[in-house]
Tab-separated table of C-alpha atoms and ligand atoms in Angstrom:
chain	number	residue	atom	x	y	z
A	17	UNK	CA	21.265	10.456	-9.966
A	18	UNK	CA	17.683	11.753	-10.753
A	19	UNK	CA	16.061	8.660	-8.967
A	20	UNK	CA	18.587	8.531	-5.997
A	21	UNK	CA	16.716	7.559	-2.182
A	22	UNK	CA	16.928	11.046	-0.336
A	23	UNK	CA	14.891	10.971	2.678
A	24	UNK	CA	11.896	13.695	3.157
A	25	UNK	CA	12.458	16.885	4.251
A	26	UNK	CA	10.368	18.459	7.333
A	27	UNK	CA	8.237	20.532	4.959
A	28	UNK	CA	7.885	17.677	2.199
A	29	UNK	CA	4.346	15.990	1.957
A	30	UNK	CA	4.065	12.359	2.922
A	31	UNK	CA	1.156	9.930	3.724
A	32	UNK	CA	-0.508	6.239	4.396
A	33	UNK	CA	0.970	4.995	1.296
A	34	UNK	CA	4.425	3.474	1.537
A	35	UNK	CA	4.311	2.671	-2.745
A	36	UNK	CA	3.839	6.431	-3.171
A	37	UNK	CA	6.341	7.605	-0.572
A	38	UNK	CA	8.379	5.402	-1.868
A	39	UNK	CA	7.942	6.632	-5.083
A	40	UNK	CA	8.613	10.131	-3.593
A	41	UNK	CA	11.715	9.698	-1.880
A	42	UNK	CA	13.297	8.239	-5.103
A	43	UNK	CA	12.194	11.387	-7.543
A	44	UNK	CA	9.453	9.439	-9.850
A	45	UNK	CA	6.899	11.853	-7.584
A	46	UNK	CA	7.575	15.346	-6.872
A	47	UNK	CA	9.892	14.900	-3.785
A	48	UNK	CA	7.706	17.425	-1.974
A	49	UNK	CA	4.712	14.972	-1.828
A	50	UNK	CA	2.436	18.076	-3.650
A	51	UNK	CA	0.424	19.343	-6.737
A	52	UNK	CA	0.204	15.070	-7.681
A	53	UNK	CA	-2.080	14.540	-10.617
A	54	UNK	CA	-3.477	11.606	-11.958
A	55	UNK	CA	-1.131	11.416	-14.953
A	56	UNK	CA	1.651	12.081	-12.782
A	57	UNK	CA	0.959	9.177	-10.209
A	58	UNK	CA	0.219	7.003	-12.964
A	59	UNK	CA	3.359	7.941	-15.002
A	60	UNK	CA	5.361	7.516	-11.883
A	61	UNK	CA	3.871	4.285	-10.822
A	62	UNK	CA	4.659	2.933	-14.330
A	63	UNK	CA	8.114	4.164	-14.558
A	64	UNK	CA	9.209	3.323	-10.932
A	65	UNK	CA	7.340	-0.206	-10.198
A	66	UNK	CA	6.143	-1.148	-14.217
A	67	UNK	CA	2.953	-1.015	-13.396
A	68	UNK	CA	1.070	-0.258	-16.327
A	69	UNK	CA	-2.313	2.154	-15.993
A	70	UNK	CA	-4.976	-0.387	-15.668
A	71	UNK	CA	-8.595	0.154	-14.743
A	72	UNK	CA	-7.486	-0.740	-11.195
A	73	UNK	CA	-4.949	1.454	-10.970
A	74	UNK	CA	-6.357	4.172	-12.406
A	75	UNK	CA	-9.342	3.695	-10.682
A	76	UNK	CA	-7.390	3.783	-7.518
A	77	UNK	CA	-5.857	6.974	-8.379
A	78	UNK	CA	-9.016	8.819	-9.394
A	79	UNK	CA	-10.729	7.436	-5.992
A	80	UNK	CA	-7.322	9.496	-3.986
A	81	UNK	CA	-8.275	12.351	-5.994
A	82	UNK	CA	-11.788	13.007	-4.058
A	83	UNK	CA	-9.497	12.519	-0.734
A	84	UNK	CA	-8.716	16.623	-1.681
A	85	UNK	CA	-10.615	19.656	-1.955
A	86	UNK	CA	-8.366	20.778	-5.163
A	87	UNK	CA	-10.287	19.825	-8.803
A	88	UNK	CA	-7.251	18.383	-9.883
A	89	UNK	CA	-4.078	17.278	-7.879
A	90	UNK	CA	-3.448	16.014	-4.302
A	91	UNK	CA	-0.603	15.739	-1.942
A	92	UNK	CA	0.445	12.490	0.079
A	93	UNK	CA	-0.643	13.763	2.749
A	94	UNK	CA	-4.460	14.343	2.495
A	95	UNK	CA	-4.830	10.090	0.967
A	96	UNK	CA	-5.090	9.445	5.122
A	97	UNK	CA	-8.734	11.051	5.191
A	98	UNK	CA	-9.871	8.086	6.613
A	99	UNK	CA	-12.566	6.103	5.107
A	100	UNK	CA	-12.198	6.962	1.296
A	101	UNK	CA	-9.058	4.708	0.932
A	102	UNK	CA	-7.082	4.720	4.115
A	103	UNK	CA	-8.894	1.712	7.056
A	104	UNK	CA	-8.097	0.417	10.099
A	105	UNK	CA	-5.887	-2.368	10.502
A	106	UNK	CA	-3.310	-1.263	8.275
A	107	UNK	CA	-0.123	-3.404	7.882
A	108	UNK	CA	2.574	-0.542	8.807
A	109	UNK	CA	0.221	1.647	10.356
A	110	UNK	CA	-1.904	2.608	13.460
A	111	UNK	CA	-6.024	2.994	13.102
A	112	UNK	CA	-6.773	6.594	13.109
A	113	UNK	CA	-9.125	5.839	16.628
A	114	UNK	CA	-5.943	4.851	17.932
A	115	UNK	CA	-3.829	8.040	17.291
A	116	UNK	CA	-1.532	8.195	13.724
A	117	UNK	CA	-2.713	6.764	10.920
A	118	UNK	CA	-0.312	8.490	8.538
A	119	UNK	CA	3.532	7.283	9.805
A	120	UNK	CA	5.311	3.707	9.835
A	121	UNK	CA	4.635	2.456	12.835
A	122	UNK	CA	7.185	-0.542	14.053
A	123	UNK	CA	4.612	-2.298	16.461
A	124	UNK	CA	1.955	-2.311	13.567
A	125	UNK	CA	4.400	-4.180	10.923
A	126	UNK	CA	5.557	-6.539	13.466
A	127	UNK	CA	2.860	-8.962	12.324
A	128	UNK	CA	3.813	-8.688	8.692
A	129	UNK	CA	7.234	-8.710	9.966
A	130	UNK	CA	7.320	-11.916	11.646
A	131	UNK	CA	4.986	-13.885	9.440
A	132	UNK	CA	6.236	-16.684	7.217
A	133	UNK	CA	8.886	-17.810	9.804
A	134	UNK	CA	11.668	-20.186	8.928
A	135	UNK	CA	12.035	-19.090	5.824
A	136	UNK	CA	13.178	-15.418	3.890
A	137	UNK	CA	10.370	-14.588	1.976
A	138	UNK	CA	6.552	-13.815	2.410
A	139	UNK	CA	4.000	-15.302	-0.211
A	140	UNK	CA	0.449	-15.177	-0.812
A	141	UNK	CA	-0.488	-17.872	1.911
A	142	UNK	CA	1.361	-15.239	4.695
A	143	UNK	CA	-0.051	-12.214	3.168
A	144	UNK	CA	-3.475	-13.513	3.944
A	145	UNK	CA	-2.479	-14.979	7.091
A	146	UNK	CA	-1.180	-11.537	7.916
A	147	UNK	CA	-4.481	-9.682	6.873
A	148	UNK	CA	-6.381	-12.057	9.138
A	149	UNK	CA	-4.260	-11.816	11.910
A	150	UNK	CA	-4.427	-7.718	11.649
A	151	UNK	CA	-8.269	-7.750	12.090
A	152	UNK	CA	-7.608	-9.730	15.064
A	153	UNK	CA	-4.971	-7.915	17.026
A	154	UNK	CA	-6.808	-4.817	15.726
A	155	UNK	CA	-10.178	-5.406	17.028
A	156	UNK	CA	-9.025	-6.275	20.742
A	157	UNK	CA	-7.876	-2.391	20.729
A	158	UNK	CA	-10.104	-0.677	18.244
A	159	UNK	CA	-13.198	-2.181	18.976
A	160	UNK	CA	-15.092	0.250	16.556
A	161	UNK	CA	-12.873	-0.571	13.734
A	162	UNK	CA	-14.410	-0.479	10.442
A	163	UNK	CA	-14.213	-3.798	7.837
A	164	UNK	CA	-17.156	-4.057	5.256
A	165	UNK	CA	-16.306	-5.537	2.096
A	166	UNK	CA	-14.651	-2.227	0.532
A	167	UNK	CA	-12.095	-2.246	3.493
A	168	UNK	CA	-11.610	-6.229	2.561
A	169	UNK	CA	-11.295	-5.537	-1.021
A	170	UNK	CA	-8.378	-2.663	-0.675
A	171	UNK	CA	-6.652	-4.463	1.920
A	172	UNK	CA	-5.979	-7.552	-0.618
A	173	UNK	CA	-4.896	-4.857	-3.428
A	174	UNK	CA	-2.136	-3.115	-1.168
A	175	UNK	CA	-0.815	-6.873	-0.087
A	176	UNK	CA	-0.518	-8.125	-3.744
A	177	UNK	CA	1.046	-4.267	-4.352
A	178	UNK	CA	3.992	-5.378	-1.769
A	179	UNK	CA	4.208	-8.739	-3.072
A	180	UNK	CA	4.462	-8.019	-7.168
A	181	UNK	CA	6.035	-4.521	-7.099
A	182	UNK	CA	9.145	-5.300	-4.110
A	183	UNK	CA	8.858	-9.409	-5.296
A	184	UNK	CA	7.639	-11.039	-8.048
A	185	UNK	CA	3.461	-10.628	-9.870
A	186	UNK	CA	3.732	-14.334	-11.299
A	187	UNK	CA	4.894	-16.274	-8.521
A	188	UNK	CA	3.688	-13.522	-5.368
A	189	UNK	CA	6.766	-14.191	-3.519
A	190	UNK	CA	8.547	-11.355	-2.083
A	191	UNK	CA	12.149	-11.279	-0.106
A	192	UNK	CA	11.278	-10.466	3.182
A	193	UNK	CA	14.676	-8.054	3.644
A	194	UNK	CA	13.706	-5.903	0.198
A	195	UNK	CA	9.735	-5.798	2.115
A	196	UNK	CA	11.313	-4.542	5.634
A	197	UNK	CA	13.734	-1.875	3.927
A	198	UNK	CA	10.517	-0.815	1.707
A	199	UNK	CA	7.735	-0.168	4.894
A	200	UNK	CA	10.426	0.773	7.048
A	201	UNK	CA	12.431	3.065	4.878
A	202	UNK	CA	10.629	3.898	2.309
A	203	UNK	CA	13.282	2.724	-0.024
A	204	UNK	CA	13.835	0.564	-3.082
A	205	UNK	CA	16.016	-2.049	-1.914
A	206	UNK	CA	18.367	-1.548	-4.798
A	207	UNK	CA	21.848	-2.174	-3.426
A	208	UNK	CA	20.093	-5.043	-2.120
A	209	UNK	CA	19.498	-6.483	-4.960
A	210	UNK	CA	15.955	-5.132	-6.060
A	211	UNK	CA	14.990	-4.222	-9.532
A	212	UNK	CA	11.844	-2.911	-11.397
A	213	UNK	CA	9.395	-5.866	-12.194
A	214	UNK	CA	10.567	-7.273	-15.808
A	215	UNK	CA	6.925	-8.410	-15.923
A	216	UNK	CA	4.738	-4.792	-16.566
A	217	UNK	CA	2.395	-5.698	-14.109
A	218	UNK	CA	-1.373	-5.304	-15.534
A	219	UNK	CA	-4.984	-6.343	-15.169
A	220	UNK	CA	-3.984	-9.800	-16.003
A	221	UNK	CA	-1.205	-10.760	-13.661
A	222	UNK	CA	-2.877	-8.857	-10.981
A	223	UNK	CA	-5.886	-9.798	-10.308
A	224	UNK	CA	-4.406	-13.474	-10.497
A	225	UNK	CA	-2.226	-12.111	-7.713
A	226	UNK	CA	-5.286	-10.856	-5.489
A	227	UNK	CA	-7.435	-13.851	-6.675
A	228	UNK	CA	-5.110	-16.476	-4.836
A	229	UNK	CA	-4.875	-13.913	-1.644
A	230	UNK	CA	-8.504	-13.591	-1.560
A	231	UNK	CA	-9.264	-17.435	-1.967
A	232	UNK	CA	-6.954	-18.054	0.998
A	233	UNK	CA	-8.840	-16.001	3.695
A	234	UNK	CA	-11.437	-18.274	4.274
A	235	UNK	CA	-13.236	-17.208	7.478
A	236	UNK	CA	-13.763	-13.318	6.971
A	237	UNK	CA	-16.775	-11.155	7.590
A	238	UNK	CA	-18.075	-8.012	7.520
A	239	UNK	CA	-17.621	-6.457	11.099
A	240	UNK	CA	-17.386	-3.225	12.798
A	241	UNK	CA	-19.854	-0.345	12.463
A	242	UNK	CA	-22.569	-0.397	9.681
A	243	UNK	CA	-21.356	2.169	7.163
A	244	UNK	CA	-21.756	2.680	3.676
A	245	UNK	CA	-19.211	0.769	2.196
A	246	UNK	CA	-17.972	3.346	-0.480
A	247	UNK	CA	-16.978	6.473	-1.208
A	248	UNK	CA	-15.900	9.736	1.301
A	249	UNK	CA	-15.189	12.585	-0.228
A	250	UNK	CA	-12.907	15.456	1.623
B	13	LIG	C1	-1.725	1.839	1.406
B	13	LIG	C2	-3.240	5.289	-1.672
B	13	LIG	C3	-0.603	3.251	-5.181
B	13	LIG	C4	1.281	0.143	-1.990
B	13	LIG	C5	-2.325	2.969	0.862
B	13	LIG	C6	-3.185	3.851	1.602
B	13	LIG	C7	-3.625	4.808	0.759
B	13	LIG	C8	-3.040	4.537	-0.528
B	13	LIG	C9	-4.580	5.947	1.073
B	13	LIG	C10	-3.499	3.709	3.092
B	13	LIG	C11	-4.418	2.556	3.364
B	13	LIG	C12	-4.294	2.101	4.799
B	13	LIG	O1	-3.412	1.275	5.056
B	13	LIG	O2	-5.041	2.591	5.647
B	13	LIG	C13	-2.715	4.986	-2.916
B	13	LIG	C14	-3.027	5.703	-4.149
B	13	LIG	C15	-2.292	5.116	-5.140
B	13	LIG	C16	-1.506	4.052	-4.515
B	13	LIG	C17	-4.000	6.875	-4.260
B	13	LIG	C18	-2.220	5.431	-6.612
B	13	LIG	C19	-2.391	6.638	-7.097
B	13	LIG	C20	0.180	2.284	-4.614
B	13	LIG	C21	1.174	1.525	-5.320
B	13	LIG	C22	1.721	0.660	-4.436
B	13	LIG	C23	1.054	0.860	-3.157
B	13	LIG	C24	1.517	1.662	-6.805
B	13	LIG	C25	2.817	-0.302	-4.774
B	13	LIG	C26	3.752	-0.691	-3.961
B	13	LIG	C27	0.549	0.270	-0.824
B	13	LIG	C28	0.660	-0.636	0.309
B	13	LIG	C29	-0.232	-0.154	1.279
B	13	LIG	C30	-0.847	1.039	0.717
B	13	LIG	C31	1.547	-1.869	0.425
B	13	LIG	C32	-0.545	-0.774	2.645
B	13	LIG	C33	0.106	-0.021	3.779
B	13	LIG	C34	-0.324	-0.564	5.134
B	13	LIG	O3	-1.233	-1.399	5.215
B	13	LIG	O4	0.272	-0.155	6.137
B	13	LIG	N1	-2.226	3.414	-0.432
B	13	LIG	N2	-1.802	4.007	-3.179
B	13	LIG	N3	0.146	1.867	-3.307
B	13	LIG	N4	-0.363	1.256	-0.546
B	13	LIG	FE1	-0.962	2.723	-1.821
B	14	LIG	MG1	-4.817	2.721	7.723
């Protein structure tokens, strides 16, 4: 069918993002990963994962559009210009300092991987956990990495993206098999049992979702080099 998983070819465009991979590799994006406008991340983001265009969202989509030269599309590829949205201590990925900050990287998820242990789903306690524990193990090998308040702010976003689009936006618990076969594969878990959020996901639900991740890291701080804390543009 139209939205069937087909892995990327060679020549096909993919990035940082595993949501928009994802998204990719089932036919809600171009497959080739190119010519991506707002409307059409937006459009696919709402059919694929019910997420409905919010300010967030849409804000998060205009902010990959200055990631790209072009007035008005990108490809996967160019969101890893580092410092606009892609950071260091990535869940699923490697710092840029450190060598590839674009492809799943095993060693990387291992933390998200293992958190929560004895039981077979993450939540928003081990999400935190998890981001804590990434700054870390990350700045014993990156000791330049970058973490002001704008790397502190996405990094809660993309953890309560995992938890409502692969699990559930009211109750931020996620099955930790669908969350492996998502970072790792790039797939929605469907055989598995997955299905689109019945919930459309939206300012409301959200930002409850990154409100109760954020109020459970309790000891962070800005470290790293002093930067300006917003914007690069491509
Ligand atoms: C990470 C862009 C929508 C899930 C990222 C990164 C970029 C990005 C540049 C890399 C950050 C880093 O880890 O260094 C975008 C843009 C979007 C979008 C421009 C909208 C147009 C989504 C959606 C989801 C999602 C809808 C829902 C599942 C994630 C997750 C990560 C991430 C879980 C963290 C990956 C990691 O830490 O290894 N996104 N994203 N994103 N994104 Fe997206
Ligand atoms: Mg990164």
């Amino acid at each position: 069918s139209a939205h069937q998983w087909q892995a990327p070819l060679p020549t096909d465009s993919r990035g940082p993002c595993p949501g928009l991979n994802t998204l990719a590799n089932h036919g809600f994006l171009p497959r080739n990963g190119s010519n991506i406008t707002i409307a059409i991340a937006l459009d696919a983001i709402h059919e694929g994962f019910n997420i409905k265009p919010f300010t967030l969202m849409r804000t998060i989509a205009k902010v990959g559009l200055l990631t790209t030269d072009n007035t008005d599309n990108f490809a996967l590829e160019e969101l890893a210009l580092h410092g606009t949205l892609e950071h260091d201590a990535s869940l699923s990925r490697n710092d840029l300092a450190i060598g590839d900050n674009i492809h799943f990287n095993a060693t990387v998820f291992a933390t998200l991987n293992n958190s929560n242990p004895g039981v077979d789903y993450y939540n928003t306690t081990s999400a935190a956990q998890v981001l804590q524990q990434r700054l870390v193990e990350d700045s014993l090998i990156n000791p330049n990495l970058t973490n002001t308040i704008k790397e502190f702010t996405v990094r809660i976003v993309e953890s309560a993206f995992y938890l409502s689009v692969i699990g559930n936006v009211t109750t931020g618990v996620a099955p930790k098999n669908f969350i492996q076969i998502f970072f790792s594969q790039e797939r929605l878990p469907l055989e598995e049992g997955w299905h689109r959020s019945d919930v459309p996901i939206d300012d409301d639900n959200f930002s409850n979702l990154t409100g109760t991740i954020g109020d459970a890291i309790t000891e962070w701080a800005p470290s790293g080099p002093i930067v300006c804390p917003w914007i690069r543009l491509q």
